Amino acid sequence: MEDCIIIGGGPAGLTAAIYLARYHLDIRLFDCGTSRAALIPCTHNHAGYPDGIAGTELVERMRRQAEKYGARREEKRVEKLERDEEGFRVHAQGQVFRARSVLLATGVFNLHPPGMDDALHDEALRRGALRYCPVCDGYEVTDKRVGVIGTRQHGTAETLFIRTFTRDLTLIAPDAEHDLDAECITSLDEAGVARVDGPCGRYRLEGDRLAVETARGWMSFDSVYPALGSHIRSELAVALGARANEDGRLEVSDHLETSVRNLFAAGDVVEGLDQISNAMGQAGVAATRIRNRLAEERAVWR
Ligand SMILES: Cc1cc2nc3c(=O)[nH]c(=O)nc-3n(C[C@H](O)[C@H](O)[C@H](O)COP(=O)(O)OP(=O)(O)OC[C@H]3O[C@@H](n4cnc5c(N)ncnc54)[C@H](O)[C@@H]3O)c2cc1C
């Protein structure tokens, strides 16, 4: 019986592992190796790294720090969670593990531009020609030529967010035509955002720029942001009855506990700002709450 099983080894899961291991708790951390942080070529908004740091290096440093206190990442995909009288049963690749508490730090997966193959996707990301997070890197596109693939309210909101960084903005419909209500159209017009129809499906790199084929032919941008939504990896918790919003983001208390007792969640899988600092902060709060809960239940006295 573990004190806690952490599912997910990105910034949230690893921060929780460091805290819990340093609280002398018995933990395991299962991770299937698809952290969004690994997609960050170089983060410039994460405090403490004035020259920036690659997402892979940051995660590797966190792993080493967790290992120093005995918390090792195990490469396993968790397939199912069940409750029992004493806690949880965690099913991973044919094995069942038991824990008094579980912390879900499984993150989200951004939907990719339609028809873009993985090799082009990863290379465009590496060059900064494709970006996913204007909160993170809007600064880097200041006064640049930017395309946003999206429509409806989500595409409009993302485009207007980027408008404070650059005026040269085009909203590209992923499908044949835009689907925008009058309010969206007014906001986009007031902000001077150009609109073109799609469908999107063909792309090419032109040096460090990304060209997108649209209804008006090929258009080239310094950076393109897909605004197509995300898949929220909250299914394990939702299947246990944890409450989530309509997108699938988990609802949590101030101490990051889901609506299922002793099932906690932190990071992108929880509603909030999709940022490393937020994931780390939530994980620290959740880990301390887990420690305090288990101490109340007298499960962790030395
Ligand atoms: C291109 C890009 C650039 C970004 N730039 C920045 C930036 O500059 N600054 C910033 O603060 N943020 C940035 N972000 C956002 C940042 O990466 C995320 O906010 C952060 O990684 C969230 O951490 P997390 O631990 O919640 O989730 P993740 O890092 O996504 O980790 C979740 C982990 O859970 C694992 N997992 C999922 N399901 C299972 C399962 N069933 N069993 C086992 N393991 C599982 C996954 O494999 C993954 O390793 C960027 C994101 C992208 C995509």
Coordinates of C-alpha atoms and ligand atoms in Angstrom, one line a residue:
M1 CA 0.0 0.0 0.0
E2 CA 1.6 3.3 -1.1
D3 CA 0.8 6.6 0.5
C4 CA 0.3 8.2 -2.9
I5 CA 0.4 7.2 -6.5
I6 CA 1.1 10.1 -8.9
I7 CA -0.1 9.7 -12.4
G8 CA 1.9 11.9 -14.8
G9 CA 5.5 13.0 -14.8
G10 CA 5.3 16.5 -16.2
P11 CA 6.0 19.6 -14.1
A12 CA 2.9 19.0 -11.9
G13 CA 3.6 15.3 -11.2
L14 CA 7.3 15.8 -10.6
T15 CA 6.8 18.7 -8.3
A16 CA 4.4 16.6 -6.2
A17 CA 6.9 13.7 -6.2
I18 CA 9.6 16.0 -4.8
Y19 CA 7.4 17.3 -2.1
L20 CA 5.9 13.9 -1.1
A21 CA 9.3 12.2 -1.1
R22 CA 10.6 14.9 1.1
Y23 CA 7.7 14.4 3.5
H24 CA 9.0 10.8 3.8
L25 CA 5.9 9.3 2.2
D26 CA 5.9 6.1 0.2
I27 CA 5.0 7.0 -3.4
R28 CA 5.2 5.8 -7.0
L29 CA 5.1 7.9 -10.1
F30 CA 3.8 6.5 -13.3
D31 CA 4.3 8.4 -16.6
C32 CA 3.8 7.5 -20.2
G33 CA 6.2 10.2 -21.5
T34 CA 4.0 12.7 -23.4
S35 CA 4.5 15.8 -21.3
R36 CA 3.6 19.1 -23.1
A37 CA 6.7 20.6 -21.4
A38 CA 8.8 18.4 -23.7
L39 CA 7.4 20.3 -26.7
I40 CA 8.8 23.6 -25.4
P41 CA 11.9 24.5 -27.5
C42 CA 12.9 27.2 -24.9
T43 CA 10.7 28.8 -22.3
H44 CA 11.4 32.4 -21.6
N45 CA 8.6 33.2 -19.1
H46 CA 9.5 30.6 -16.5
A47 CA 11.0 32.6 -13.7
G48 CA 14.5 31.8 -12.6
Y49 CA 16.0 31.2 -16.1
P50 CA 16.9 34.6 -17.5
D51 CA 18.3 33.0 -20.7
G52 CA 15.4 30.5 -21.0
I53 CA 15.5 26.8 -20.7
A54 CA 14.3 23.9 -23.0
G55 CA 11.3 22.1 -21.7
T56 CA 13.1 18.7 -21.9
E57 CA 16.0 20.0 -19.8
L58 CA 13.7 21.5 -17.1
V59 CA 11.8 18.2 -16.8
E60 CA 15.1 16.2 -16.7
R61 CA 16.3 18.5 -13.8
M62 CA 13.1 17.9 -11.9
R63 CA 13.4 14.1 -12.5
R64 CA 16.9 14.2 -11.0
Q65 CA 15.7 16.2 -8.1
A66 CA 12.9 13.8 -7.4
E67 CA 15.2 10.8 -7.7
K68 CA 17.6 12.3 -5.2
Y69 CA 14.8 11.8 -2.6
G70 CA 13.9 8.3 -3.8
A71 CA 11.0 9.1 -6.1
R72 CA 11.7 7.4 -9.4
R73 CA 9.6 7.8 -12.5
E74 CA 8.2 4.5 -13.8
E75 CA 7.4 4.3 -17.5
K76 CA 3.8 3.0 -17.3
R77 CA 0.4 4.1 -18.7
V78 CA -2.3 3.9 -16.1
E79 CA -5.5 2.4 -17.6
K80 CA -8.0 2.4 -14.8
L81 CA -8.6 3.6 -11.3
E82 CA -10.9 1.9 -8.8
R83 CA -11.8 2.6 -5.2
D84 CA -11.6 0.2 -2.4
E85 CA -12.2 0.5 1.4
E86 CA -8.6 1.7 2.1
G87 CA -8.0 3.9 -0.9
F88 CA -7.5 3.2 -4.6
R89 CA -6.5 0.4 -7.0
V90 CA -4.4 1.6 -9.9
H91 CA -4.3 -0.6 -13.0
A92 CA -1.2 -0.1 -15.1
Q93 CA -0.1 -2.5 -17.9
G94 CA -1.4 -5.7 -16.4
Q95 CA -0.4 -4.9 -12.8
V96 CA -2.5 -3.5 -9.9
F97 CA -1.1 -1.1 -7.3
R98 CA -2.8 0.1 -4.2
A99 CA -2.6 3.6 -2.7
R100 CA -4.2 5.6 0.1
S101 CA -4.3 8.6 -2.2
V102 CA -3.9 9.4 -5.9
L103 CA -2.7 12.6 -7.6
L104 CA -3.7 13.0 -11.2
A105 CA -1.3 15.1 -13.2
T106 CA -2.0 13.9 -16.6
G107 CA -2.2 17.2 -18.4
V108 CA -3.8 17.9 -21.8
F109 CA -3.1 17.3 -25.5
N110 CA -3.4 20.2 -27.9
L111 CA -5.3 19.4 -31.2
H112 CA -2.9 19.7 -34.1
P113 CA -3.6 21.6 -37.4
P114 CA -5.7 19.3 -39.6
G115 CA -3.6 17.3 -42.1
M116 CA -0.2 18.3 -40.7
D117 CA 2.2 15.4 -40.5
D118 CA 4.2 14.8 -37.3
A119 CA 7.7 15.5 -38.8
L120 CA 6.6 18.9 -40.2
H121 CA 4.7 19.7 -37.0
D122 CA 7.8 19.0 -34.8
E123 CA 10.2 20.9 -37.0
A124 CA 7.9 23.9 -37.3
L125 CA 7.5 23.9 -33.5
R126 CA 11.3 23.7 -33.0
R127 CA 11.7 26.8 -35.3
G128 CA 9.0 28.8 -33.6
A129 CA 7.0 28.8 -36.9
L130 CA 4.3 26.9 -35.0
R131 CA 3.3 27.9 -31.5
Y132 CA 0.5 26.8 -29.1
C133 CA 0.7 29.1 -26.2
P134 CA 0.5 32.9 -26.6
V135 CA 0.5 33.3 -22.8
C136 CA 4.0 31.7 -22.9
D137 CA 5.5 33.1 -26.1
G138 CA 3.3 35.9 -27.4
Y139 CA 6.2 38.2 -26.6
E140 CA 8.3 36.3 -29.2
V141 CA 5.9 37.3 -31.9
T142 CA 5.8 41.0 -31.1
D143 CA 5.2 42.9 -34.4
K144 CA 5.5 39.7 -36.4
R145 CA 3.2 38.3 -39.1
V146 CA 0.9 35.8 -37.3
G147 CA -1.8 33.4 -38.5
V148 CA -4.2 31.7 -36.1
I149 CA -6.0 28.5 -37.3
G150 CA -9.4 28.6 -35.7
T151 CA -12.8 30.0 -35.7
R152 CA -15.9 30.5 -33.4
Q153 CA -15.4 32.0 -30.0
H154 CA -12.3 30.1 -29.1
G155 CA -10.5 31.2 -32.3
T156 CA -11.6 34.7 -31.8
A157 CA -10.5 34.9 -28.2
E158 CA -7.1 33.5 -29.0
T159 CA -6.6 35.9 -31.8
L160 CA -7.7 38.9 -29.7
F161 CA -5.2 37.8 -27.0
I162 CA -2.4 37.9 -29.6
R163 CA -3.6 41.3 -30.8
T164 CA -1.7 43.0 -28.0
F165 CA 1.5 41.6 -29.4
T166 CA 1.1 42.3 -33.1
R167 CA -1.3 44.1 -35.5
D168 CA -0.5 41.8 -38.4
L169 CA -3.0 39.0 -37.6
T170 CA -5.0 36.7 -39.8
L171 CA -7.6 34.2 -38.5
I172 CA -7.7 31.2 -40.8
A173 CA -10.8 28.9 -40.9
P174 CA -9.8 25.3 -40.3
D175 CA -12.7 24.2 -42.5
A176 CA -14.0 25.6 -45.7
E177 CA -15.7 28.6 -44.1
H178 CA -15.6 30.6 -40.9
D179 CA -18.3 30.0 -38.3
L180 CA -18.4 33.4 -36.5
D181 CA -21.3 35.1 -34.8
A182 CA -22.0 38.8 -35.1
E183 CA -20.2 39.6 -31.8
C184 CA -17.0 37.8 -32.9
I185 CA -17.1 39.5 -36.3
T186 CA -17.4 42.9 -34.7
S187 CA -14.6 42.3 -32.2
L188 CA -12.3 41.0 -35.0
D189 CA -13.1 44.0 -37.2
E190 CA -12.5 46.5 -34.4
A191 CA -9.1 44.9 -33.8
G192 CA -8.3 45.0 -37.5
V193 CA -7.9 41.2 -37.8
A194 CA -8.0 39.8 -41.3
R195 CA -10.1 36.6 -42.0
V196 CA -9.6 34.0 -44.6
D197 CA -11.4 30.8 -45.3
G198 CA -9.9 27.4 -45.4
P199 CA -9.9 24.5 -45.5
C200 CA -6.5 24.0 -43.9
G201 CA -4.7 20.8 -44.8
R202 CA -1.5 21.7 -46.6
Y203 CA 1.5 23.4 -45.1
R204 CA 5.2 24.0 -45.9
L205 CA 8.2 25.5 -44.2
E206 CA 9.8 28.5 -45.9
G207 CA 12.9 28.9 -43.9
D208 CA 11.7 29.8 -40.4
R209 CA 8.2 30.7 -41.6
L210 CA 5.2 28.5 -42.0
A211 CA 3.1 28.7 -45.1
V212 CA -0.6 27.6 -45.0
E213 CA -2.7 26.9 -48.0
T214 CA -6.0 28.8 -47.7
A215 CA -9.0 29.6 -49.9
R216 CA -6.9 32.6 -51.1
G217 CA -3.8 30.4 -51.9
W218 CA -0.6 30.0 -50.0
M219 CA 0.0 32.5 -47.1
S220 CA 3.2 32.7 -45.2
F221 CA 3.5 33.6 -41.5
D222 CA 6.4 34.2 -39.0
S223 CA 4.3 32.0 -36.6
V224 CA 1.1 30.1 -36.7
Y225 CA -1.0 29.4 -33.6
P226 CA -3.5 26.5 -33.8
A227 CA -6.6 27.5 -31.7
L228 CA -8.4 24.2 -32.1
G229 CA -8.9 23.2 -28.5
S230 CA -7.4 20.5 -26.4
H231 CA -8.1 17.0 -25.3
I232 CA -8.2 17.0 -21.5
R233 CA -6.7 13.8 -20.0
S234 CA -9.1 13.6 -17.1
E235 CA -10.9 10.3 -18.1
L236 CA -9.4 8.2 -15.2
A237 CA -10.9 10.6 -12.6
V238 CA -14.2 11.2 -14.4
A239 CA -14.7 7.4 -14.6
L240 CA -14.4 7.4 -10.8
G241 CA -17.1 10.0 -10.5
A242 CA -14.9 13.2 -10.2
R243 CA -16.7 16.3 -11.4
A244 CA -15.4 18.1 -14.5
N245 CA -16.5 21.1 -16.5
E246 CA -17.9 20.6 -20.0
D247 CA -14.4 20.6 -21.6
G248 CA -13.3 17.9 -19.2
R249 CA -11.1 20.0 -16.8
L250 CA -11.4 18.6 -13.3
E251 CA -13.1 20.7 -10.6
V252 CA -11.0 20.8 -7.5
S253 CA -11.2 22.4 -4.0
D254 CA -8.8 25.1 -2.9
H255 CA -6.4 22.3 -1.9
L256 CA -6.7 20.6 -5.3
E257 CA -8.9 17.7 -4.1
T258 CA -11.4 16.5 -6.7
S259 CA -15.0 15.6 -5.7
V260 CA -13.7 12.1 -4.9
R261 CA -12.1 12.0 -1.5
N262 CA -8.3 11.5 -1.5
L263 CA -8.2 11.9 -5.3
F264 CA -6.2 15.0 -6.1
A265 CA -5.4 16.7 -9.3
A266 CA -2.9 19.4 -10.4
G267 CA -1.6 21.1 -13.6
D268 CA -3.2 21.5 -16.9
V269 CA -5.8 18.7 -16.2
V270 CA -7.4 21.2 -13.7
E271 CA -9.2 24.3 -14.9
G272 CA -6.8 27.3 -14.8
L273 CA -3.8 28.8 -16.5
D274 CA -1.9 26.2 -18.6
Q275 CA 1.5 27.1 -17.3
I276 CA 4.5 25.4 -15.7
S277 CA 4.5 27.8 -12.7
N278 CA 0.8 27.0 -12.1
A279 CA 1.3 23.3 -12.4
M280 CA 4.1 23.5 -9.9
G281 CA 2.2 25.7 -7.5
Q282 CA -0.8 23.5 -7.6
A283 CA 1.3 20.4 -7.1
G284 CA 2.9 21.8 -4.0
V285 CA -0.5 22.7 -2.5
A286 CA -1.9 19.2 -3.4
A287 CA 1.1 17.3 -2.0
T288 CA 1.0 19.2 1.3
R289 CA -2.7 18.6 1.6
I290 CA -2.2 14.9 0.9
R291 CA 0.5 14.8 3.6
N292 CA -1.8 16.5 6.1
R293 CA -4.8 14.3 5.2
L294 CA -2.8 11.1 5.7
A295 CA -1.3 12.5 9.0
E296 CA -4.9 13.2 10.2
E297 CA -5.7 9.6 9.3
R298 CA -2.6 8.7 11.2
A299 CA -1.4 6.7 8.3
V300 CA 2.0 8.3 7.9
W301 CA 3.5 8.7 11.4
R302 CA 7.1 7.5 11.6
Ligands
LIG1 C1 4.6 24.3 -27.5 C2 4.3 24.6 -26.1 C3 5.1 25.7 -25.5 C4 4.8 25.9 -24.1 N1 5.6 26.9 -23.5 C5 5.4 27.2 -22.2 C6 6.2 28.2 -21.6 O1 7.1 28.9 -22.2 N2 6.0 28.5 -20.3 C7 5.0 27.8 -19.6 O2 4.9 28.0 -18.4 N3 4.3 26.8 -20.1 C8 4.5 26.5 -21.4 N4 3.7 25.5 -22.0 C9 2.7 24.8 -21.2 C10 3.3 23.8 -20.3 O3 4.0 22.8 -21.1 C11 2.3 23.0 -19.5 O4 1.5 24.0 -18.8 C12 2.9 22.1 -18.5 O5 3.7 21.1 -19.2 C13 1.8 21.4 -17.7 O6 2.3 20.4 -16.8 P1 1.5 19.1 -16.4 O7 2.4 18.4 -15.5 O8 0.2 19.5 -15.9 O9 1.2 18.3 -17.7 P2 2.2 17.7 -18.8 O10 3.5 18.4 -18.8 O11 1.5 17.6 -20.1 O12 2.5 16.2 -18.2 C14 1.5 15.2 -18.1 C15 2.1 13.9 -18.1 O13 1.1 12.9 -17.7 C16 1.4 11.7 -18.5 N5 0.2 10.9 -18.6 C17 -1.0 11.3 -19.2 N6 -1.9 10.3 -19.0 C18 -1.3 9.3 -18.4 C19 -1.6 8.0 -18.0 N7 -2.9 7.5 -18.2 N8 -0.7 7.2 -17.4 C20 0.5 7.6 -17.1 N9 1.0 8.9 -17.5 C21 0.1 9.7 -18.1 C22 1.9 12.2 -19.8 O14 2.6 11.2 -20.5 C23 2.7 13.4 -19.4 O15 4.1 13.1 -19.3 C24 3.9 25.2 -23.4 C25 3.1 24.2 -24.0 C26 3.4 23.9 -25.3 C27 2.6 22.8 -26.0

